[in-house]
mmCIF file of C-alpha atoms (C1' of nucleotides) in Angstrom:
data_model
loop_
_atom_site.group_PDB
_atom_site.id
_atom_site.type_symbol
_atom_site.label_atom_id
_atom_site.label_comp_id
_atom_site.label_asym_id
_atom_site.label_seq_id
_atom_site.Cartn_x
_atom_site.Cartn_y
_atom_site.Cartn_z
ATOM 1 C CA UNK A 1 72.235 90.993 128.617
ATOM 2 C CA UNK A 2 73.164 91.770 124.896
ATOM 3 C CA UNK A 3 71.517 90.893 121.905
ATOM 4 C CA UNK A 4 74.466 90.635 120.234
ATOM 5 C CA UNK A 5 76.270 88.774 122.991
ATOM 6 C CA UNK A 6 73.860 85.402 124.331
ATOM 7 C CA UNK A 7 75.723 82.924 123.565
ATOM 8 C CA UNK A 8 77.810 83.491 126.942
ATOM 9 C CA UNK A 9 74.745 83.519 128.625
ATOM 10 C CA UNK A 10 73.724 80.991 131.173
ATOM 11 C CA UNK A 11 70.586 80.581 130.343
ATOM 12 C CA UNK A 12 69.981 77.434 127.485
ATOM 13 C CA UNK A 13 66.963 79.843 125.728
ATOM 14 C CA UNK A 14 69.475 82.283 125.565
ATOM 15 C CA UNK A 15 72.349 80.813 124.173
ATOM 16 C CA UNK A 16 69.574 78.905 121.396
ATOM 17 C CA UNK A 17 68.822 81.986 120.151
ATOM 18 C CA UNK A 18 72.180 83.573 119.714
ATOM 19 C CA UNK A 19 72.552 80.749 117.052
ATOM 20 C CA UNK A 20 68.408 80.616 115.582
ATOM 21 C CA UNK A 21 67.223 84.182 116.763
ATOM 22 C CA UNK A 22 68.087 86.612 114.030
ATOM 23 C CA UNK A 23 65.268 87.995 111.703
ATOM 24 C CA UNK A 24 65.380 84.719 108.408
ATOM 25 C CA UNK A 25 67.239 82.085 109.846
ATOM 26 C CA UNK A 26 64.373 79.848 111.152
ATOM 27 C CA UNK A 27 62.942 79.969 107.975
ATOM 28 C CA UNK A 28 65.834 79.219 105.985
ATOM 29 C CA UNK A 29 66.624 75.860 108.526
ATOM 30 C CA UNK A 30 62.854 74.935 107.404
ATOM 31 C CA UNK A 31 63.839 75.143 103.682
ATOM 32 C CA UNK A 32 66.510 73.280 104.774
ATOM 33 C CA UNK A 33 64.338 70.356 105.510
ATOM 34 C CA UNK A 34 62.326 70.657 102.652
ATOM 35 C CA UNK A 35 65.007 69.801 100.783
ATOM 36 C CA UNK A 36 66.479 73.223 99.481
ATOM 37 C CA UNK A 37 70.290 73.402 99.178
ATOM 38 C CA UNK A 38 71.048 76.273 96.842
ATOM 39 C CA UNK A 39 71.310 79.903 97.145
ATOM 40 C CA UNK A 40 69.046 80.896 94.674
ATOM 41 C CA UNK A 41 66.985 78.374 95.418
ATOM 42 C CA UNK A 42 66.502 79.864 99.193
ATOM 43 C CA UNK A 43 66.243 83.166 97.799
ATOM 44 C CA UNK A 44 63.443 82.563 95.247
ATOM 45 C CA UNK A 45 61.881 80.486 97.998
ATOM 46 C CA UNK A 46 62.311 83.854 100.899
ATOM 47 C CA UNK A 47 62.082 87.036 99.222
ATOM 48 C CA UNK A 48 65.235 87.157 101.391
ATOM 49 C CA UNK A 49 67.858 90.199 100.174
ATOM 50 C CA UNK A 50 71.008 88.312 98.717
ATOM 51 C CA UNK A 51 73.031 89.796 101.012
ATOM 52 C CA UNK A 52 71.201 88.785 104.176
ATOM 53 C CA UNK A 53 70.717 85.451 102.689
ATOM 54 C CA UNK A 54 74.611 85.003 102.530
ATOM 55 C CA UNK A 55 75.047 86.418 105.664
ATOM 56 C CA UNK A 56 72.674 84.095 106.991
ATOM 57 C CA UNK A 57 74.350 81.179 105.453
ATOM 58 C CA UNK A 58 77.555 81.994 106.637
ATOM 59 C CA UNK A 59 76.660 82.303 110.010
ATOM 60 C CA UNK A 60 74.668 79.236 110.120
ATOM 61 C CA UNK A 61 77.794 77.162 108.765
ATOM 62 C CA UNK A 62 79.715 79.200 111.343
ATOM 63 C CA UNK A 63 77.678 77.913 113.893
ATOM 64 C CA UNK A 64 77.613 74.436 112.683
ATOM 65 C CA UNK A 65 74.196 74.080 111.461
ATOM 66 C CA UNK A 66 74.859 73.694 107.987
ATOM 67 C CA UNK A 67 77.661 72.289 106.170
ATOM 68 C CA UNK A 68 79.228 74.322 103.014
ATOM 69 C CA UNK A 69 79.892 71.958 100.311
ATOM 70 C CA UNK A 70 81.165 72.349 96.679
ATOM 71 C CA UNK A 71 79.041 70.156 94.098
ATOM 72 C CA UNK A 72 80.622 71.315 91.062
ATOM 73 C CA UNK A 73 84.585 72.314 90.132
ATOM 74 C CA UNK A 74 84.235 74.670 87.032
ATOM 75 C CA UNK A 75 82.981 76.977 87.989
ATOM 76 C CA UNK A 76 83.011 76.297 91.921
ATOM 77 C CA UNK A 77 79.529 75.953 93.008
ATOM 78 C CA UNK A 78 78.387 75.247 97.001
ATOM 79 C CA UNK A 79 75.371 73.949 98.619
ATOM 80 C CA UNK A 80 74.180 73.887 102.358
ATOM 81 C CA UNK A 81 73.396 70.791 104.049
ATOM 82 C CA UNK A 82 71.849 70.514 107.555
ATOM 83 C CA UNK A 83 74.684 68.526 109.703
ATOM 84 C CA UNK A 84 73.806 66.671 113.049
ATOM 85 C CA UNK A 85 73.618 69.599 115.177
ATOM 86 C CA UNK A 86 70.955 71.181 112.165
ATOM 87 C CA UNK A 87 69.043 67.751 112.218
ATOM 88 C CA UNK A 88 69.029 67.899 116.063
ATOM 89 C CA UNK A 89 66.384 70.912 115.608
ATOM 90 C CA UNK A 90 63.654 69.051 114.059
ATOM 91 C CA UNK A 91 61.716 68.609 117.267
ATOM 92 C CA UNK A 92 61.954 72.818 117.685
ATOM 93 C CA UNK A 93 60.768 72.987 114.127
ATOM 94 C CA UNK A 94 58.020 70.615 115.008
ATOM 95 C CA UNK A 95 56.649 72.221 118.514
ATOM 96 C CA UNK A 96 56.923 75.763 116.486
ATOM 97 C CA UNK A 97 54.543 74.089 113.708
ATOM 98 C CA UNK A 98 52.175 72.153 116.201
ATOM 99 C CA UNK A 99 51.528 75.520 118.039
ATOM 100 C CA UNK A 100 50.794 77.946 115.122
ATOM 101 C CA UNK A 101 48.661 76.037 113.669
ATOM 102 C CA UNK A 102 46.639 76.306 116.529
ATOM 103 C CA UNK A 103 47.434 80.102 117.806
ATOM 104 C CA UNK A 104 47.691 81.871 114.312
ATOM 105 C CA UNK A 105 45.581 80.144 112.290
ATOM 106 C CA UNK A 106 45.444 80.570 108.494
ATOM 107 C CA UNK A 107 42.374 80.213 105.818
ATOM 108 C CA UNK A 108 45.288 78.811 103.580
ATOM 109 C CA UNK A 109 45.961 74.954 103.780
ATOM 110 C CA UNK A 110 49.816 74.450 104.959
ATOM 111 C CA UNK A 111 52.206 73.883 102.310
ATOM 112 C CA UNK A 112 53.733 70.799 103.873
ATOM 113 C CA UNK A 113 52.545 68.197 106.174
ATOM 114 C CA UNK A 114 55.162 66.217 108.633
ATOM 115 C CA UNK A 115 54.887 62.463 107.840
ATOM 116 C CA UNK A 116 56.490 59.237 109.700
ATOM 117 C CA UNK A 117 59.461 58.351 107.545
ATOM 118 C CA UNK A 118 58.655 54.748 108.299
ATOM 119 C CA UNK A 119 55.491 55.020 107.267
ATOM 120 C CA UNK A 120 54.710 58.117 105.395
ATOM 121 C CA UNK A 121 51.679 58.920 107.579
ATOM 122 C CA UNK A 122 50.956 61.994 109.456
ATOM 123 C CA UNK A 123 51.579 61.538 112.809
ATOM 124 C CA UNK A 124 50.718 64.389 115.855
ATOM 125 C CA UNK A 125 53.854 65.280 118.220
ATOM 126 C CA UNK A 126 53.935 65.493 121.738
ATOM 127 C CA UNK A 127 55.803 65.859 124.369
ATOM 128 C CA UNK A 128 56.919 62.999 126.558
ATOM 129 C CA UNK A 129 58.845 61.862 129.323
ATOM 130 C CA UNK A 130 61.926 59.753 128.199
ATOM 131 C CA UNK A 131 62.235 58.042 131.119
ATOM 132 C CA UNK A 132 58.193 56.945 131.935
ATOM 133 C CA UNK A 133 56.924 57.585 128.427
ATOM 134 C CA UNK A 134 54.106 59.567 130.094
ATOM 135 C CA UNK A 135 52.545 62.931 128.029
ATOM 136 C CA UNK A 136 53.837 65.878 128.947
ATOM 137 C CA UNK A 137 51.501 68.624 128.368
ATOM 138 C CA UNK A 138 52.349 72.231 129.749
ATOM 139 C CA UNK A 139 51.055 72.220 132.824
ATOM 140 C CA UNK A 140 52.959 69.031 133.898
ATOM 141 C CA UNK A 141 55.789 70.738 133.834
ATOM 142 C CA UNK A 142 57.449 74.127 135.921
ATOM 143 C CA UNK A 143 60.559 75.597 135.133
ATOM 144 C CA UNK A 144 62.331 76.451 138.803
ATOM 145 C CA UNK A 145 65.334 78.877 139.392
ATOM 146 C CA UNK A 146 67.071 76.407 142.153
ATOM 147 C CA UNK A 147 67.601 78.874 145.196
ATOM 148 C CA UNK A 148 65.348 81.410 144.558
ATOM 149 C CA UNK A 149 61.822 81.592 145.938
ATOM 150 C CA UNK A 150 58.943 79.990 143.781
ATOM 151 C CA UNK A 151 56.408 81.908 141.741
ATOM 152 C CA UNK A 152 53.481 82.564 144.008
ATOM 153 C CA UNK A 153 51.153 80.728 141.758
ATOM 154 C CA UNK A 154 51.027 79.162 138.043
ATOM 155 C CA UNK A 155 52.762 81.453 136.043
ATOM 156 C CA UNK A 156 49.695 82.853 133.722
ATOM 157 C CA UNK A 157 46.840 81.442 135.195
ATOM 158 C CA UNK A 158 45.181 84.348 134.200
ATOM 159 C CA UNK B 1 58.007 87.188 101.495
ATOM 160 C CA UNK B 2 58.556 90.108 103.768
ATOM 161 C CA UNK B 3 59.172 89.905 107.486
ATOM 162 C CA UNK B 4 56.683 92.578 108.561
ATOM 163 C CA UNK B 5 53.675 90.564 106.824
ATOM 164 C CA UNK B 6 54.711 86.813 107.807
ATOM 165 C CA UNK B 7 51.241 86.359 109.621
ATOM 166 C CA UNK B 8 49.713 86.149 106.151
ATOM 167 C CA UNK B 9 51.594 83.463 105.061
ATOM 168 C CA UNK B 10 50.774 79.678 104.871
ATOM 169 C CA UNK B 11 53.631 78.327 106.699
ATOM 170 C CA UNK B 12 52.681 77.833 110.561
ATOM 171 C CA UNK B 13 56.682 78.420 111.088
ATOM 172 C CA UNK B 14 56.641 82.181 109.494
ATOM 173 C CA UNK B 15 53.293 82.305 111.125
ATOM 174 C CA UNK B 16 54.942 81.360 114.019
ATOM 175 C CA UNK B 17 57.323 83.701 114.086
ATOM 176 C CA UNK B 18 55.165 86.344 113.677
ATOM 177 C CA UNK B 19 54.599 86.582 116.609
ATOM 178 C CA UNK B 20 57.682 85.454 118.624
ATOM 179 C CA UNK B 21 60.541 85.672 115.761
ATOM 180 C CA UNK B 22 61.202 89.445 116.925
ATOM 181 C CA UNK B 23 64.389 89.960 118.763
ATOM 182 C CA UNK B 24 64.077 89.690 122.538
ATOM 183 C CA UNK B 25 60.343 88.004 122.379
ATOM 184 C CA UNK B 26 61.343 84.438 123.633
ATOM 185 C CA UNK B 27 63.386 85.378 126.268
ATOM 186 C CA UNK B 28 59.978 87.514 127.771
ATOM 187 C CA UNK B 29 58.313 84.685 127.460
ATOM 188 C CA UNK B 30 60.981 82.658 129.221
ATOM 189 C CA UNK B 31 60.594 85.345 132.162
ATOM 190 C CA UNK B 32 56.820 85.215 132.314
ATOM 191 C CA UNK B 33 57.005 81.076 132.744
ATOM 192 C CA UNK B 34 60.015 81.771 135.693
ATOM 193 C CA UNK B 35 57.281 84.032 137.385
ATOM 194 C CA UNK B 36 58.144 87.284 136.337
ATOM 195 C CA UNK B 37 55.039 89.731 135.506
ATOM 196 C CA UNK B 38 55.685 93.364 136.211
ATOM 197 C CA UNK B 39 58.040 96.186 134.003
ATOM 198 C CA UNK B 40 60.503 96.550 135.991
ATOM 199 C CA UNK B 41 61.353 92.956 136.496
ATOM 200 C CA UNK B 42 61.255 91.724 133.085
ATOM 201 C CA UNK B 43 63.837 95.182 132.104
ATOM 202 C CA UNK B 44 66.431 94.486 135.015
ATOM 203 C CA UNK B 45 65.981 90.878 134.621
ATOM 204 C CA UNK B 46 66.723 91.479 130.752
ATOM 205 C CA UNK B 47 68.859 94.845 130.210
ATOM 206 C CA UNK B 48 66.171 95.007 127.160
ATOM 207 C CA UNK B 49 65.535 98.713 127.111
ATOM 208 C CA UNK B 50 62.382 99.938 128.266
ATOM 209 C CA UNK B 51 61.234 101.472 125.146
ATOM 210 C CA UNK B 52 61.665 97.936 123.495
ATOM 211 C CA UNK B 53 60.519 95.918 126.296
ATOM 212 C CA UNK B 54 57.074 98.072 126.185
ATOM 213 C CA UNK B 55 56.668 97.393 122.700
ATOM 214 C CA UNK B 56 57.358 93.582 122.790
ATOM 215 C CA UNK B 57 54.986 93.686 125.788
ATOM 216 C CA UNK B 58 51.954 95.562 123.665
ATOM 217 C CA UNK B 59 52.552 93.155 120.609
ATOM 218 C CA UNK B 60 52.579 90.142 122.824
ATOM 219 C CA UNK B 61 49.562 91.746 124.473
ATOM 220 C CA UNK B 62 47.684 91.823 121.414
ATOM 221 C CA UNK B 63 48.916 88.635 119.511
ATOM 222 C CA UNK B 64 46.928 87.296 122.777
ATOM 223 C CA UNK B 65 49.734 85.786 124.230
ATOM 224 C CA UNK B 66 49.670 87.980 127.221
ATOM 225 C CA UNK B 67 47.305 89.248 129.264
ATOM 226 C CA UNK B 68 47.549 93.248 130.873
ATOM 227 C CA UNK B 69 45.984 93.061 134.194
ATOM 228 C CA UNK B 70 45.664 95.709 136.619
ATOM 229 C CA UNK B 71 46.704 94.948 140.113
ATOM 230 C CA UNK B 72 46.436 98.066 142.299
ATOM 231 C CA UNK B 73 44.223 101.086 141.394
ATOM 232 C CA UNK B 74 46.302 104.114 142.755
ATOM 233 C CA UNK B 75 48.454 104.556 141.212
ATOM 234 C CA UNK B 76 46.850 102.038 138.128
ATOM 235 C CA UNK B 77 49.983 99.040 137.968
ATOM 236 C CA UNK B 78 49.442 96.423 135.477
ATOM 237 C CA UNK B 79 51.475 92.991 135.439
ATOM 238 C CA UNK B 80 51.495 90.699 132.660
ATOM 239 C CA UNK B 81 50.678 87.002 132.915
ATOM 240 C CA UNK B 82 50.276 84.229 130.399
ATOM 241 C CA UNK B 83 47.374 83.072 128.715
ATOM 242 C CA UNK B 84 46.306 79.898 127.444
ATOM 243 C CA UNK B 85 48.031 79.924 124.166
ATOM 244 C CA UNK B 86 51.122 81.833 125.764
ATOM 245 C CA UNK B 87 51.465 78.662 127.931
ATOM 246 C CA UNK B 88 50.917 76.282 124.746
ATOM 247 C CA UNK B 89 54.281 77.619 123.662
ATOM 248 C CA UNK B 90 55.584 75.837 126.784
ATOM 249 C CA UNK B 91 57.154 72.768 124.540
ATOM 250 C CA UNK B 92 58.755 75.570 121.942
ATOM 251 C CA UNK B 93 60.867 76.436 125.000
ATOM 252 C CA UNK B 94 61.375 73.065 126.233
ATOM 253 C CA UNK B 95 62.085 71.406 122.719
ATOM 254 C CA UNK B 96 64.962 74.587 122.341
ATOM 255 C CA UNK B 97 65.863 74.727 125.874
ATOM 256 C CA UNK B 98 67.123 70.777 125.009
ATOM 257 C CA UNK B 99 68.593 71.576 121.883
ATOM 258 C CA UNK B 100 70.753 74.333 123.057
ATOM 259 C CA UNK B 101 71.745 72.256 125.805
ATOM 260 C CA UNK B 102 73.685 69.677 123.863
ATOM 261 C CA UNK B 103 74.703 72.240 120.812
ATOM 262 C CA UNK B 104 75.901 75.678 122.034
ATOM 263 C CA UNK B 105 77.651 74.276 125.471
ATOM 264 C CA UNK B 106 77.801 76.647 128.023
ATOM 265 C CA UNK B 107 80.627 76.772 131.158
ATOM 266 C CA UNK B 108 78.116 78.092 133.320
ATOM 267 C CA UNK B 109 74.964 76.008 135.049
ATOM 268 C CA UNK B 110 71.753 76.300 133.829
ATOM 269 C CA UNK B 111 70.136 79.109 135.911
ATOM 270 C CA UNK B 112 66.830 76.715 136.405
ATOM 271 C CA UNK B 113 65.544 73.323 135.581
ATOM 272 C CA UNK B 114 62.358 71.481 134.086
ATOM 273 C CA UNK B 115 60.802 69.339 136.453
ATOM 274 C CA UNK B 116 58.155 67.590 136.859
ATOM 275 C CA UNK B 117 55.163 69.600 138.400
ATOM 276 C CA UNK B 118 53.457 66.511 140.418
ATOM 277 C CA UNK B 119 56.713 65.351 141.612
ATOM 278 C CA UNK B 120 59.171 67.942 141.473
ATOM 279 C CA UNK B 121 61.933 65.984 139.949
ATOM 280 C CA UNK B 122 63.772 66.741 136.473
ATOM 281 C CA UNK B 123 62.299 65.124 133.783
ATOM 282 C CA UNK B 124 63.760 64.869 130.037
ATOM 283 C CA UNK B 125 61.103 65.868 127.329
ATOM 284 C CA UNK B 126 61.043 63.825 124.235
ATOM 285 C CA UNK B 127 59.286 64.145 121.103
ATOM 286 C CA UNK B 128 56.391 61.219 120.972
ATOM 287 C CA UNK B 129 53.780 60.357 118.197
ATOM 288 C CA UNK B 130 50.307 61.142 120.026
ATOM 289 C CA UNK B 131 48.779 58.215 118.969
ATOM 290 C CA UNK B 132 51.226 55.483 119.091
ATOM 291 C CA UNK B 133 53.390 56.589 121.954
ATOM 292 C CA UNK B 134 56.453 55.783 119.827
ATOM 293 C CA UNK B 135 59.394 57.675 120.316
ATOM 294 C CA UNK B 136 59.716 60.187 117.190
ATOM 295 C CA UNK B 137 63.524 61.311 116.914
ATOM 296 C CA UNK B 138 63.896 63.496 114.086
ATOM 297 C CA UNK B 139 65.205 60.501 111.586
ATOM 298 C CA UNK B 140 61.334 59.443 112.171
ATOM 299 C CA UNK B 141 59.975 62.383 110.576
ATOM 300 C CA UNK B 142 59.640 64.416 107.446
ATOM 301 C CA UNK B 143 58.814 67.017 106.083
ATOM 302 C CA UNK B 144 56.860 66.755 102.750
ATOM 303 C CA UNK B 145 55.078 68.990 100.183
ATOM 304 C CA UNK B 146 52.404 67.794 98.753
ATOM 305 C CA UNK B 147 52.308 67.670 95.218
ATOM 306 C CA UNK B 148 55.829 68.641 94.944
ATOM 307 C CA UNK B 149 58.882 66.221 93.898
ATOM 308 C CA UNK B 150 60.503 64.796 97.121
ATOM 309 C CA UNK B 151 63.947 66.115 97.960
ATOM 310 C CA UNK B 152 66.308 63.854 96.152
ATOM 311 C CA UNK B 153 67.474 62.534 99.633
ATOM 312 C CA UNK B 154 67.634 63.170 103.570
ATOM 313 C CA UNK B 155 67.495 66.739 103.908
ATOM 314 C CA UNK B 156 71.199 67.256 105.315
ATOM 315 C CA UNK B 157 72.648 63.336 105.485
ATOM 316 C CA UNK B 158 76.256 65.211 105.374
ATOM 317 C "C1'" DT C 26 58.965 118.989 149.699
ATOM 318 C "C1'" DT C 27 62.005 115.643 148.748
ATOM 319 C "C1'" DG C 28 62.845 111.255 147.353
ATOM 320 C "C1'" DA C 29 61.426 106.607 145.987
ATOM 321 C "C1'" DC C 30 58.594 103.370 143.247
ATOM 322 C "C1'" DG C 31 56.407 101.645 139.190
ATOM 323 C "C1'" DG C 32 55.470 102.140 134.484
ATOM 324 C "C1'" DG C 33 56.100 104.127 130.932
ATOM 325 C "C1'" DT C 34 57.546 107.959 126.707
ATOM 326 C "C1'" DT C 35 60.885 110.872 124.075
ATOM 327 C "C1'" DC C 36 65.071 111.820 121.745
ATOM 328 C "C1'" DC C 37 68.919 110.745 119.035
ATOM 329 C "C1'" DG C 38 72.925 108.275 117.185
ATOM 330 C "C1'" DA C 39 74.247 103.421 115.811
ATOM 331 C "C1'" DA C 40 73.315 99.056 113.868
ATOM 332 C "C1'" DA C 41 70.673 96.047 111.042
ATOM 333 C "C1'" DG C 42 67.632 95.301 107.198
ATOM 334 C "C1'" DG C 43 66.032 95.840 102.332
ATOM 335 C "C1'" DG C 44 66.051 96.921 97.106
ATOM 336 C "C1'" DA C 45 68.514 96.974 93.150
ATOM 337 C "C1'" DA C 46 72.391 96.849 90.374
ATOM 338 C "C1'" DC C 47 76.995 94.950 89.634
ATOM 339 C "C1'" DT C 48 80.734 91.131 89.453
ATOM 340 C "C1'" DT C 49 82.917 86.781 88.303
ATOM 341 C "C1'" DA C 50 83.359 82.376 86.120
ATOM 342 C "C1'" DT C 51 81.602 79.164 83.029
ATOM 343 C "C1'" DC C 52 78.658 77.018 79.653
ATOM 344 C "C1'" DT C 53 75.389 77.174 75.546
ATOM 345 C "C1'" DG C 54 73.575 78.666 71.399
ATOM 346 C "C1'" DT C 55 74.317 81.393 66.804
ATOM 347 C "C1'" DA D 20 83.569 85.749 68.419
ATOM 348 C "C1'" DC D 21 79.658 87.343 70.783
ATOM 349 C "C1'" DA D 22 75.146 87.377 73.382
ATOM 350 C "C1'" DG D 23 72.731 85.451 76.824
ATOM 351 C "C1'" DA D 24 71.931 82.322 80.708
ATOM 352 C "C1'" DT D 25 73.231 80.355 85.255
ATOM 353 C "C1'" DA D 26 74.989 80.326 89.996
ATOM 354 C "C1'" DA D 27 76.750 82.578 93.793
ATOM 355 C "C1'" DG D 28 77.834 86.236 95.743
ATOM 356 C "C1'" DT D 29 79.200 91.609 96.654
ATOM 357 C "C1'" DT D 30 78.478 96.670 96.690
ATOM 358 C "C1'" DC D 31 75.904 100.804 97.212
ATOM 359 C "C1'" DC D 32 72.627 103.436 99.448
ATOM 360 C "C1'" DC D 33 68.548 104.477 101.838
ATOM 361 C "C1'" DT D 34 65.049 103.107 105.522
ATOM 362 C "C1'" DT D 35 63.746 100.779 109.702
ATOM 363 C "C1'" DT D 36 64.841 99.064 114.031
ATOM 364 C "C1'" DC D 37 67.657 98.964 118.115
ATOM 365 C "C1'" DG D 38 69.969 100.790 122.126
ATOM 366 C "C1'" DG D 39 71.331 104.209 125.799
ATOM 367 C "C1'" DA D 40 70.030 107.774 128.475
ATOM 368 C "C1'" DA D 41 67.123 111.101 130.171
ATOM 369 C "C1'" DC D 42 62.582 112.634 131.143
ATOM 370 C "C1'" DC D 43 57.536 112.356 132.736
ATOM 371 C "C1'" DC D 44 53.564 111.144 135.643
ATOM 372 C "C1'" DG D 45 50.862 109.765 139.741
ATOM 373 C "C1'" DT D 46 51.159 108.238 144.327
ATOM 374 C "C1'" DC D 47 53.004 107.398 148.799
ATOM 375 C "C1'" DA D 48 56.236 107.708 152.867
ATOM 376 C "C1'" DA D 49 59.635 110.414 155.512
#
DNA sequence: TTGACGGGTTCCGAAAGGGAACTTATCTGT
DNA sequence: ACAGATAAGTTCCCTTTCGGAACCCGTCAA
């Protein structure tokens, strides 16, 4: 397996990160849903390099995470929007969130809160069954390699 | 905002990744929850080379997300299991293992499934709101800074 | 005493990242 | 007409990180 080469991989964690994995572009997807569109908008808001920052960009459009569009004619100006596939991350966004707050914990307040759209009220995600509704916390779940012998006990009891 | 001093800042996502942004991180992780604990298996199951794979396995050692733990005493072997907040990332996976399903398509089969640990069978994870139950898709939620104008519309409608 | 196993470390060239200045096109003020 | 500001990149160059391969160490079995 190549860095530079998961996206042919089989594995779903693999291929995920051949399009969210490199060093910036996590954090630039979160601007993203904060509302920034503009280039010098994400680099005032990163301390990014402008050239990693457009190479970021362009790979993210590339991918089809963000869509490239021209707000102005004279002279031509661009912003990225998040399109469906973008959007479709939220819930990564959200898990990533959930657990920092409780494994790296900071003196410093956070500098956003997620809020029901509905209702504007903070509201705790968690994971579910779609099917039964029932919680799914981590140890209700196991991920198996079909054909090949189980682990011999919970992975990291320890 | 540099990448080598993200722990110090307030967002939980650049907290977040930290500690498993760095190239190659997840997909240890992903190992350790299929079972795998000692060197050699996580570098052959990876092609990471071993002079990375022992540094990702130090820092995820002392981020406390792994645990070194010696299991023989001549010569001293060590195999690396989980702890409790390396299995709290469990729905990180999960929420990215569904993403990448549906957006970066593979021709291959997954190489192992999510099922249900008290009945075996696959289940679908879905974000819920802990309180209510209700289904939270990601047109339920937003992001908001407090204090700060809202984003003149849906983050990424286009 | 040779080879295998498990778990690393060392060395070095290649690739990626980072800081700062430069470019291009247009508008605004003087 | 000219200076400066704005927005979105690009170029240059140096540093850090990555990647491939070989090497090291302690122990055990043949």
């Amino acid at each position: 397996m190549r860095w530079t080469e998961l996206e042919n991989e089989a594995c779903p964690v693999a291929r995920g990160l051949s399009v969210i994995g490199e060093r910036w572009t996590l954090l630039i997807l979160r601007d993203c849903f904060l509302g920034v569109r503009r280039f010098d908008d994400f680099q005032s808001s990163l301390g990014i390099t402008r050239h990693l920052l457009a190479d970021r960009l362009k790979t993210l459009e590339e991918k089809g995470l963000l869509s490239r569009e021209q707000y102005q004619d004279r002279p031509p100006r661009f912003e990225y929007c998040l399109t469906r596939t973008g959007r479709d991350l939220f819930p990564v966004l959200v898990t990533l969130i959930t657990w920092a707050d409780a494994a790296v914990p900071s003196p410093q307040e956070a500098p956003y809160r997620l809020v029901s759209r509905a209702t504007g009220k903070p509201v705790a995600p968690v994971l579910c069954d779609a099917e039964t509704g029932a919680r799914l916390t981590p140890r209700d779940l196991r991920m198996i390699r079909p054909g090949l012998a189980e682990p011999e006990a919970d992975p990291g009891r320890g």
